CSV table of C-alpha atoms and ligand atoms in Angstrom, one decimal:
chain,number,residue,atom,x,y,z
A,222,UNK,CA,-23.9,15.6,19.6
A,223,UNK,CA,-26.3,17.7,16.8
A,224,UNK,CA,-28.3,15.3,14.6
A,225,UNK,CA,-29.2,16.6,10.8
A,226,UNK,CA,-32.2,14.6,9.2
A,227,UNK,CA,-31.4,16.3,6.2
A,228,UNK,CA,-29.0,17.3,3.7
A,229,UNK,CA,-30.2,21.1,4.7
A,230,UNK,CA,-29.8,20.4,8.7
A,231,UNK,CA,-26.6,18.7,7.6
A,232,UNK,CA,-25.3,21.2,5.1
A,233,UNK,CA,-26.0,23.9,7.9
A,234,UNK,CA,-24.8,21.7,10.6
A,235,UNK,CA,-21.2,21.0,8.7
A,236,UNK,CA,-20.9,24.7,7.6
A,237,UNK,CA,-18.9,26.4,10.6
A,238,UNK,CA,-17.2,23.4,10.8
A,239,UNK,CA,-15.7,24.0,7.1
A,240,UNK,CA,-15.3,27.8,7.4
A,241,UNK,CA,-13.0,26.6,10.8
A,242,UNK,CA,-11.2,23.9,8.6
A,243,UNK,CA,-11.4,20.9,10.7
A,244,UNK,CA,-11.0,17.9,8.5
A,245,UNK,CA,-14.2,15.3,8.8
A,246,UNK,CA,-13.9,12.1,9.2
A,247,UNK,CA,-17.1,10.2,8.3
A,248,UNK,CA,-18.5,6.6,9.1
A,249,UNK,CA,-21.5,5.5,7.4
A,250,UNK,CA,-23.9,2.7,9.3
A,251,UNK,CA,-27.0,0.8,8.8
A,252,UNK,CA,-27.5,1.3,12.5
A,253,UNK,CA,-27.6,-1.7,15.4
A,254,UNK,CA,-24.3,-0.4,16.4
A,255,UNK,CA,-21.4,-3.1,18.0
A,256,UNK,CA,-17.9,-2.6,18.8
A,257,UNK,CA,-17.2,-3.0,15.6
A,258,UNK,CA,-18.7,0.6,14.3
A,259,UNK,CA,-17.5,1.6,17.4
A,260,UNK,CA,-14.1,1.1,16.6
A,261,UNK,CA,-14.4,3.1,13.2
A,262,UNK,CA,-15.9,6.2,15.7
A,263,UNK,CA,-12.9,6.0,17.1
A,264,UNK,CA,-10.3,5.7,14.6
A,265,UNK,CA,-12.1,9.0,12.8
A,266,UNK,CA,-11.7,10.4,16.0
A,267,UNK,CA,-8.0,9.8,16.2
A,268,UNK,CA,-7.6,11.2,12.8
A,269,UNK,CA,-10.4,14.7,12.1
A,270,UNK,CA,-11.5,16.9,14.0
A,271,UNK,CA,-15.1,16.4,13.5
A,272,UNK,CA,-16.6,13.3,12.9
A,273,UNK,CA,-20.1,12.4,11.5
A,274,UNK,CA,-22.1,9.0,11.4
A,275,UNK,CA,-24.5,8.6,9.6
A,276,UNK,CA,-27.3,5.9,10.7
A,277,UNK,CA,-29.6,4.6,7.9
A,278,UNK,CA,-30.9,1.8,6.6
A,279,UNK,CA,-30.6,1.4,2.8
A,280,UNK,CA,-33.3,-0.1,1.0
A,281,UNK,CA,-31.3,-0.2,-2.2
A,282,UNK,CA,-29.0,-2.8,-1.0
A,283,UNK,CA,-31.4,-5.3,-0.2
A,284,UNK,CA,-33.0,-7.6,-2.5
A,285,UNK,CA,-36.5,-8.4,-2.9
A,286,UNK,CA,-35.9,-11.9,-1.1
A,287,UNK,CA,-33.8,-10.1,2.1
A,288,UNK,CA,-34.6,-9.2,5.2
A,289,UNK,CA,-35.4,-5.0,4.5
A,290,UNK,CA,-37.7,-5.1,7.2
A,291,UNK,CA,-36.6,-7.5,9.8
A,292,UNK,CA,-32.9,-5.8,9.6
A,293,UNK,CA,-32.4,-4.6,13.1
A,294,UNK,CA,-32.8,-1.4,14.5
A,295,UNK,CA,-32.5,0.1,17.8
A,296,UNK,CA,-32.1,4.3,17.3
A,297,UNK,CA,-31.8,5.2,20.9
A,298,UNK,CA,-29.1,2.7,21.8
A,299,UNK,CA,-27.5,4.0,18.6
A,300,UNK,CA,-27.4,7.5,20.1
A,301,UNK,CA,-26.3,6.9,23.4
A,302,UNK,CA,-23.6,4.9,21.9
A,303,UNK,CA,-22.6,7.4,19.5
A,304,UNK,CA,-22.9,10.3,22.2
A,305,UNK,CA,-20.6,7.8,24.3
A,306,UNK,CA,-17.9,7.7,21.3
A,307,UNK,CA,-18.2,11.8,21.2
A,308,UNK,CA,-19.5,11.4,18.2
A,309,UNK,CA,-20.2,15.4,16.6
A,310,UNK,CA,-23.1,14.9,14.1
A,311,UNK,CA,-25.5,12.1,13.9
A,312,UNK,CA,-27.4,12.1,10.4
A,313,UNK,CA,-30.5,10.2,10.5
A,314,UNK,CA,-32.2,10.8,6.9
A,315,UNK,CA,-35.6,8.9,6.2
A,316,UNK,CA,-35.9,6.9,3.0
A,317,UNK,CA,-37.6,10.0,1.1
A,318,UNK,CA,-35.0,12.1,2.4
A,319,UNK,CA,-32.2,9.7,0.4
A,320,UNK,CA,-34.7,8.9,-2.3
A,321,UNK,CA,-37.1,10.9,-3.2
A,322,UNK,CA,-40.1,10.4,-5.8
A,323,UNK,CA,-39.1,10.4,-9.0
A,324,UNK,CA,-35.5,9.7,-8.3
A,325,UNK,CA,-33.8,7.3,-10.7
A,326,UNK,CA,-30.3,7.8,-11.2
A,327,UNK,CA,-27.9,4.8,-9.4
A,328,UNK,CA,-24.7,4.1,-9.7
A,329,UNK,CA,-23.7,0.9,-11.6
A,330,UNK,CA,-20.5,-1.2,-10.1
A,331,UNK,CA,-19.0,-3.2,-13.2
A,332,UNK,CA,-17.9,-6.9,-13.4
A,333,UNK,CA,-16.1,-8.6,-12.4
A,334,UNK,CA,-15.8,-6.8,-9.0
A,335,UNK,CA,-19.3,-6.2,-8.1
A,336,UNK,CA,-20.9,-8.8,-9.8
A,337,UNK,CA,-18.5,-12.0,-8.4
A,338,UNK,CA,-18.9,-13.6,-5.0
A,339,UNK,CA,-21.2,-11.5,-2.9
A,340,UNK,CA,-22.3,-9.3,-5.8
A,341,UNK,CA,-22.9,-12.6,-7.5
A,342,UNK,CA,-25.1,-14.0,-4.6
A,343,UNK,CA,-27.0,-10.9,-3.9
A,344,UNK,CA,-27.6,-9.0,-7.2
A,345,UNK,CA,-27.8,-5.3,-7.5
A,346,UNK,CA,-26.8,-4.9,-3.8
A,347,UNK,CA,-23.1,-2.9,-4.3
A,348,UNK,CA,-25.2,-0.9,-7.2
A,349,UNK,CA,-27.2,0.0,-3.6
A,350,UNK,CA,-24.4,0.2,-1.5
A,351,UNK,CA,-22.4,2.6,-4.0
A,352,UNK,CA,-25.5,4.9,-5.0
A,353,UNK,CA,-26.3,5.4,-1.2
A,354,UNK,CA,-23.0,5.8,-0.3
A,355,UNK,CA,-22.0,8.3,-3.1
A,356,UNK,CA,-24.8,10.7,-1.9
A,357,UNK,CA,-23.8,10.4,1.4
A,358,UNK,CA,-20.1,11.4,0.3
A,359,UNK,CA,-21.6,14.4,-1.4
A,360,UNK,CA,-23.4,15.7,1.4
A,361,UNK,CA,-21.1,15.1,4.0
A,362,UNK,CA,-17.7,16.2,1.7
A,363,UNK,CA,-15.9,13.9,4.0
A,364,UNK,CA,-12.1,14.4,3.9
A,365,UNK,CA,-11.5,10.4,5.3
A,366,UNK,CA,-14.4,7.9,4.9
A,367,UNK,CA,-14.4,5.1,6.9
A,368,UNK,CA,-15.4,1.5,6.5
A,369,UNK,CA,-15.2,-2.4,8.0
A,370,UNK,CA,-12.6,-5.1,6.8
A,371,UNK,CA,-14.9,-7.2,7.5
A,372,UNK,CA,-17.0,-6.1,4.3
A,373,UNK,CA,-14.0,-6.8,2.3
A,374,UNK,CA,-15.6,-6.8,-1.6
A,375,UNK,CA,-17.5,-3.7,-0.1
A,376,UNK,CA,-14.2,-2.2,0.8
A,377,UNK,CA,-12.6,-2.9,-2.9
A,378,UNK,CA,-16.1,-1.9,-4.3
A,379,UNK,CA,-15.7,1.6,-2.7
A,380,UNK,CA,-11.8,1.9,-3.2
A,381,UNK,CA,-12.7,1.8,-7.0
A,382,UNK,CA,-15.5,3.5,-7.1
A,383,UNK,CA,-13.8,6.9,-5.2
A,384,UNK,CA,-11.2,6.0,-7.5
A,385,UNK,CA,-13.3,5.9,-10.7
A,386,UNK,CA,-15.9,8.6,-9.9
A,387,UNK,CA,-12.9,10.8,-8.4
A,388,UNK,CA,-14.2,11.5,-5.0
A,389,UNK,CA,-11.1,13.6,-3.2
A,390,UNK,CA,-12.1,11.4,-0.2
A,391,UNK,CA,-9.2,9.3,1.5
A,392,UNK,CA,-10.7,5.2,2.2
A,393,UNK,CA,-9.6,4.0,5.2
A,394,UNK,CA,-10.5,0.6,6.7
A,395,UNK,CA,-10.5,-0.6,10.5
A,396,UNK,CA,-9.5,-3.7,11.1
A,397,UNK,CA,-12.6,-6.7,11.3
A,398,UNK,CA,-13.8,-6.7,15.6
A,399,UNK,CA,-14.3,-10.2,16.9
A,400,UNK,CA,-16.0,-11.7,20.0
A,401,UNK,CA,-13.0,-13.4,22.0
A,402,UNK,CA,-13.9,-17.0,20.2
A,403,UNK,CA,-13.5,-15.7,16.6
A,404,UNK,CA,-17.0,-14.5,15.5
A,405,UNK,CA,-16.6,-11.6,13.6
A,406,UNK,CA,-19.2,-8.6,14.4
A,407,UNK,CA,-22.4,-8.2,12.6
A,408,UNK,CA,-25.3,-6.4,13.1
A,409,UNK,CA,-27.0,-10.0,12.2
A,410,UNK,CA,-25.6,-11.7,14.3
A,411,UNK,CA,-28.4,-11.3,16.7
A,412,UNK,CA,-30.6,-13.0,14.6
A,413,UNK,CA,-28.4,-16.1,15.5
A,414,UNK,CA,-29.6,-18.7,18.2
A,415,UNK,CA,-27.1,-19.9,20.9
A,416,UNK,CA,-26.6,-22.8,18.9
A,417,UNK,CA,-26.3,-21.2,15.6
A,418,UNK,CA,-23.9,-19.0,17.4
A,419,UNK,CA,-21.5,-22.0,18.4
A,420,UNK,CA,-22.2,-23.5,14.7
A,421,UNK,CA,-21.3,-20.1,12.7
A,422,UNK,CA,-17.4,-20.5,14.0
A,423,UNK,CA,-17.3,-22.7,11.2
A,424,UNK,CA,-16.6,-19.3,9.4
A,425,UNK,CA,-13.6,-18.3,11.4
A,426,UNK,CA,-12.3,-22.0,11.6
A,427,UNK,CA,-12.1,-22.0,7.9
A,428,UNK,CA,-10.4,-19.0,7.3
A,429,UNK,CA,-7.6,-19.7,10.1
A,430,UNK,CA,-7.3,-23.5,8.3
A,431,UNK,CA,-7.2,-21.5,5.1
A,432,UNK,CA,-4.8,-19.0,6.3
A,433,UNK,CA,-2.2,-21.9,7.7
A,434,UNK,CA,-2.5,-23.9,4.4
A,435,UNK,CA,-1.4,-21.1,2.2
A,436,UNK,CA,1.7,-20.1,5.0
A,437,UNK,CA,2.2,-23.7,4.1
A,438,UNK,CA,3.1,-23.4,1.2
A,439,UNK,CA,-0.4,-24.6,0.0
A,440,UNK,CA,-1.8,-24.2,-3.4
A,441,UNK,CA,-4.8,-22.1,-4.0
A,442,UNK,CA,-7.2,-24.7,-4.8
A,443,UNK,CA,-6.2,-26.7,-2.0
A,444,UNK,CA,-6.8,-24.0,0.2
A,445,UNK,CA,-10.2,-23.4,-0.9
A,446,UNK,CA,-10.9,-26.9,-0.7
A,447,UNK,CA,-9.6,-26.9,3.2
A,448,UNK,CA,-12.1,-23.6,3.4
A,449,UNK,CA,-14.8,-24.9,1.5
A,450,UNK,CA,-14.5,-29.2,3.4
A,451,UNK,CA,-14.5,-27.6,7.1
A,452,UNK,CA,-17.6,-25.3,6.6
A,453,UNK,CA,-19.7,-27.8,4.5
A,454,UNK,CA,-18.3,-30.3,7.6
A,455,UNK,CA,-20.5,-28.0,10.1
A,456,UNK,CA,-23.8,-28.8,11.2
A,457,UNK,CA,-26.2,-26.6,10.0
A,458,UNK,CA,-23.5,-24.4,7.8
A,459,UNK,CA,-24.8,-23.7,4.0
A,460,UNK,CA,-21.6,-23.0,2.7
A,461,UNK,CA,-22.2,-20.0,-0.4
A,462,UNK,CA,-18.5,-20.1,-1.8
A,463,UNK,CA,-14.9,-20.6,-0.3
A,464,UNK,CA,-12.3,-18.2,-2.2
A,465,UNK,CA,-8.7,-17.1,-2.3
A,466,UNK,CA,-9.0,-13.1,-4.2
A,467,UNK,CA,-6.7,-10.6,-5.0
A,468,UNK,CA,-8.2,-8.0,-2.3
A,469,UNK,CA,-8.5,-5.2,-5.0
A,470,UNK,CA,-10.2,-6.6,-8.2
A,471,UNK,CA,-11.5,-10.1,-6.3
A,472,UNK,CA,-10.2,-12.1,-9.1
A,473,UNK,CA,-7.6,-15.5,-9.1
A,474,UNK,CA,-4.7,-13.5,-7.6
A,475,UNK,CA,-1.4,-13.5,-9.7
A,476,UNK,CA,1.3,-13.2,-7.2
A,477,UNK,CA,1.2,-14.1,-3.7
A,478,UNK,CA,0.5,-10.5,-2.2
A,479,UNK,CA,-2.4,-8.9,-1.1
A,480,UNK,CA,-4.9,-11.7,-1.2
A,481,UNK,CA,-7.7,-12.2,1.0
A,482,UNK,CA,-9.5,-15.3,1.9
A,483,UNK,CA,-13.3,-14.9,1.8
A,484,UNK,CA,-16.1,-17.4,2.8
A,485,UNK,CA,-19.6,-16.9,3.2
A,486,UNK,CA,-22.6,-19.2,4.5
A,487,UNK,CA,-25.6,-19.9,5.8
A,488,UNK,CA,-26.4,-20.8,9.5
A,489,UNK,CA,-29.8,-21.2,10.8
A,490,UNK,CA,-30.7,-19.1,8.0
A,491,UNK,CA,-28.9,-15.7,8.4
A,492,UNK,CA,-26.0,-15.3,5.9
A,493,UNK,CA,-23.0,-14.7,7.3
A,494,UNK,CA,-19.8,-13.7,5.9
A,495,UNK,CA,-16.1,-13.4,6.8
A,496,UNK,CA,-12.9,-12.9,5.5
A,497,UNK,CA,-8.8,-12.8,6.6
A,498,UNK,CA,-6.2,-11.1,4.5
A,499,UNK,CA,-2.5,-12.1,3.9
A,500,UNK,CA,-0.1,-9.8,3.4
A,501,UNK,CA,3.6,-11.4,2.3
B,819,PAF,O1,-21.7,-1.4,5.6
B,819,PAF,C1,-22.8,-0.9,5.8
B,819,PAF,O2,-23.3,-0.9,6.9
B,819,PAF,C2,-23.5,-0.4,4.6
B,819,PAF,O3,-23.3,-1.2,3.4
B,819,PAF,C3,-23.2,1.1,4.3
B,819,PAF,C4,-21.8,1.3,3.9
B,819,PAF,C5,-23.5,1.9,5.5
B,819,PAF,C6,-24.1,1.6,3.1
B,819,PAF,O4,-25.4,1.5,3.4
């Protein structure tokens, strides 16, 4: 595996690769590395020939009141997991390297979709997500990018803005990787107790309640009511909102196809989020 720590050492790094035209599939990472990553290595390595990861921790998409510098980080297990995955080139770029002095130009998502349910709860952070991503796409050209359904608004968020900003770069999204009782994977997740862990199935209980309401026939309120009941029902669970979306603009969804049924909380103080989609 080369590593590039910057957009030179990348540039260089990608070059023979280009003149050779092997497609490149790229994953973008904040680092502490679980099977869910993992399973985006993979599925780039299914479909390109070389695959890049890049491992950095955006300030950008943090807010002044989150946890920038408590977010974990483990390098070397990152590496030796990545090597594992036959991973071709790591990028590792230091803050300066992705902004430098004097920089000021972001990217700005637009309401409703970045500014509604996570975007409402933590403010600015797809403007983060999008401007760190965006120079990522540029200096890695990527033919296939590829990204989490377990970050669903983050997933719509990028669809439109690859769409928008015309980025000749194909999304594609690997399906959300959960521990055997439901728990979706997230690098937080360590941050939960035992305890907490047991109490933040509430998440996944909500959603699968949700989910069998509205193959019920259930009404859309109602199943955001079920969603919203069982978490606030939890010990310890902060419920932050309890929504049926349409899983492109994450408005009221007109129709009954392609929704997706997002919660988000609060358990023993790290904020968790989850999400199922229904297709019809
Ligand atoms: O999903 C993440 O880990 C981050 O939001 C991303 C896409 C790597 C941008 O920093």
């Amino acid at each position: 595996m080369r590593i590039a720590r910057t957009g030179v050492e990348l540039r260089e790094t990608l070059q023979a690769e280009r003149i050779s035209g092997r497609t490149i599939g790229f994953v973008p990472t904040m680092g502490a590395l679980h099977e869910g990553h993992l399973s985006l290595v993979r599925l780039a390595r299914a479909k390109d020939e070389a695959v890049v990861v890049s491992v950095f921790v955006n300030p950008l998409q943090f807010g002044q009141a989150e946890d920038l510098e408590a977010y974990p980080r483990d390098p070397e297990r990152d590496f030796e997991l990545l090597e594992g995955e036959g991973t071709d080139v790591a990028f590792l770029p230091s803050v300066d390297e992705m902004y430098p002095a004097g920089d000021c130009t972001t990217i700005s998502v637009g309401r409703p979709l970045g500014r509604v349910l996570e975007g409402h709860d933590r403010p600015g952070h797809f403007d983060g997500v999008c401007t760190v991503v965006a120079k990522l796409f540029n200096l890695v050209e990527p033919d296939h990018a590829f990204f989490g359904q377990k970050d669903a608004q983050q997933v719509a968020v990028i669809r439109r803005m690859v769409h928008d900003l015309k980025f000749p770069i194909d999304v594609v999204v690997g399906p959300t990787v959960r521990d055997p009782d439901g728990l979706a994977l997230s690098s937080r997740n360590c941050f939960l107790s035992p305890e907490d862990r047991t109490k933040a199935l509430a998440l996944s209980r909500a959603l699968n309640a949700g989910a069998a309401e509205l193959s019920a026939g259930g009404a859309v309120e109602v199943v955001e009511k079920v969603m919203w009941d069982l978490l606030a029902a939890g010990e310890g669970v902060e419920p932050s909102y309890a929504r049926v979306v349409d899983r492109h603009s994450f408005e009221v969804p007109e129709g009954d196809t392609g929704m997706v049924l997002v919660v988000a909380a609060r358990v023993g103080g790290v904020r968790l989020i989850d999400n199922v989609e229904v297709k019809s």
